[in-house]
Amino acid sequence: MIHSIKKTMLFCLVLLIANATLCSQDNLSALMPMVNYYELPQGKPTKFKTNKAKVYMPQKEVGAVYGFLEKVLKNRLGLEIVPSESSKAPISIQINRELKGEEEYVISNKNNRLILEAGTLKGLFYAIQTLDQIFLGDIYHSKQQQIAPIYIHDQPRFPFRGLMLDPARHFLPVADVKFFIDQMARYKFNKLQLHLTDDQGWRMQIKTHPKLTEQGPFYTHEELKDIVAYAAQRHIEVIPELDVPGHVVALLAAYPELGCTNTQQEQKIVGKTENMMLCASNPDVFTIYNDIITEVAQIFPHHTIHMGGDEARIPKNWLKCDKCLSTIKENGYKEGRELMQPFFKEMKKIVDMAGKKLMLWCELDSEYAPATEFLFSYDKDITLITWRWGLTPTCLELTAASGHNLIMAPGEFAYLDYPQLKGDLPEFNNWGMPTTTLQQSYKFDPGYGYPIEKQQHIQGVLGTLWGEAMKDINRVTYMAFPRSLALAEAGWTKMEHRNWEDFLTRMYPNLYNLIKLGVSVRTPFEVVNR
Ligand code: TNX
């Protein structure tokens, strides 16, 4: 008897606990990145108990994102959408021109009415992603098929929130790039940089120079257009990167005469040979890049083209090249790196002619000059990306003074090709990389704690997935997740709304979701007290 009473009590206790958990549907529990403004008004939750939902969509143009909403309601709640003419339908999705921010949106849910609003389709797309995460939180924690009353008015801290893929080092088929874009879109990333050329491969078809792609896989124009369109539907812009004057062995293998005179006779094995450079004094270099950039500009609508500018081994190339040495002499240059000036002036002319703006890595390597001095006089409309470990404060100071736009990809926080822990992957081509833990990535404040007036030129964040040590998309996503969730939040959410413990709680439902979608993620076991 006593035994059975005990059993019943235990059963009740379990029920009580289970019930408490079930009742606590929490709209914020899976938001990633965290929103910048919300209210949790009193009131009854909106329940979704039927298998059909009437949706009011007053403007035709909203049709462009309707399919995404349809999928969310279907996948999360098993609901079929039924279009409705009535503004009193339980769900509304609409353009509201009073919301002026390009990425701003509002979600309001009260009195059994769920309304998504934005001034743009992009804003509505983001509202849908947030809604998806509200449902995800319910599925993961509470299973109530409901949304408690909420008001969210959100927009990002920074306009540029990007990730970079490197199919030059290890090729990534189109389907894999699209799969990656899907995951980026969930977290409101809006730029995908594609590193298309390097020593290990030239990955873009150039119709005027088919020799460039004679070795190895590459994307055709049609495939690139397909990627660009797929990304655009998800409000992601693709930025092409063609790295010059270094990282060019794949091009030199096809056109050895475009290298410095001292390297022209050397054998070029794509994938093995490194550290050669384009000759800065051969006009044919600019002729071929004129053709290339013309084709690039036709395919990528984004207003910038990234032309690299990093890790140019000047002493081994320009300083040993007969042609470059004469130019150095003629111009009275004291340092070989001064040749960067006319080189990028010429490249910029070509990019300008193609109607694009130039983007470059902020190269401050002290191998060639003291980092505190070296930021060659880039034109004002060039955007720089800071990356070198330890040199971001210098780059920030220099660009704040020079007025260049700056994107933040500091090695300390944003290099997602670095291992996530000591001893973790990658197991090959690891050149002694430092580690970037999840917690370290989360600590990233893209404003670097600067006063607001000194942050005006900071456009946002870029997480890099350099591909030397990543053979395929599963390894790429393993390196990207969960750290890119931290970067997504760094780019979107103001510092005052960010909190490590809170981030971890919201991370778990998202990892669960990614795993269910077949995304290879790393289990961040080190953040769990076990
Ligand atoms: C440096 S970051 C590079 C890349 C490498 C990367 C590896 C940058 C502008 N250049 O070419 O892939 O390090 O972490």
Coordinates of C-alpha atoms in Angstrom, one line a residue, residues 102-103 122 126 159-164 184 188-193 235-239 302-304 359 407 461-462:
E102 CA 16.1 48.0 -45.2
E103 CA 16.4 45.0 -42.8
K122 CA 14.2 41.5 -47.0
Y126 CA 13.9 38.1 -41.7
P159 CA 24.6 46.2 -42.5
F160 CA 27.3 43.7 -43.5
R161 CA 27.1 40.2 -42.1
G162 CA 29.0 37.7 -44.1
L163 CA 30.7 34.4 -44.4
M164 CA 33.4 33.4 -46.8
M184 CA 23.4 31.2 -43.6
K188 CA 20.3 36.5 -41.2
F189 CA 23.7 36.5 -42.8
N190 CA 23.5 38.7 -45.9
K191 CA 26.8 38.4 -47.8
L192 CA 28.6 35.4 -49.1
Q193 CA 32.1 36.0 -50.3
H235 CA 18.5 38.0 -49.4
I236 CA 22.2 37.1 -49.6
E237 CA 24.5 38.9 -52.0
V238 CA 27.5 37.1 -53.4
I239 CA 30.8 38.9 -53.5
H302 CA 26.9 43.0 -56.0
H303 CA 28.5 46.4 -56.2
T304 CA 32.0 45.3 -55.0
M359 CA 37.4 45.6 -51.8
I407 CA 34.8 45.0 -42.4
V461 CA 31.6 41.2 -39.8
L462 CA 32.9 38.4 -42.0

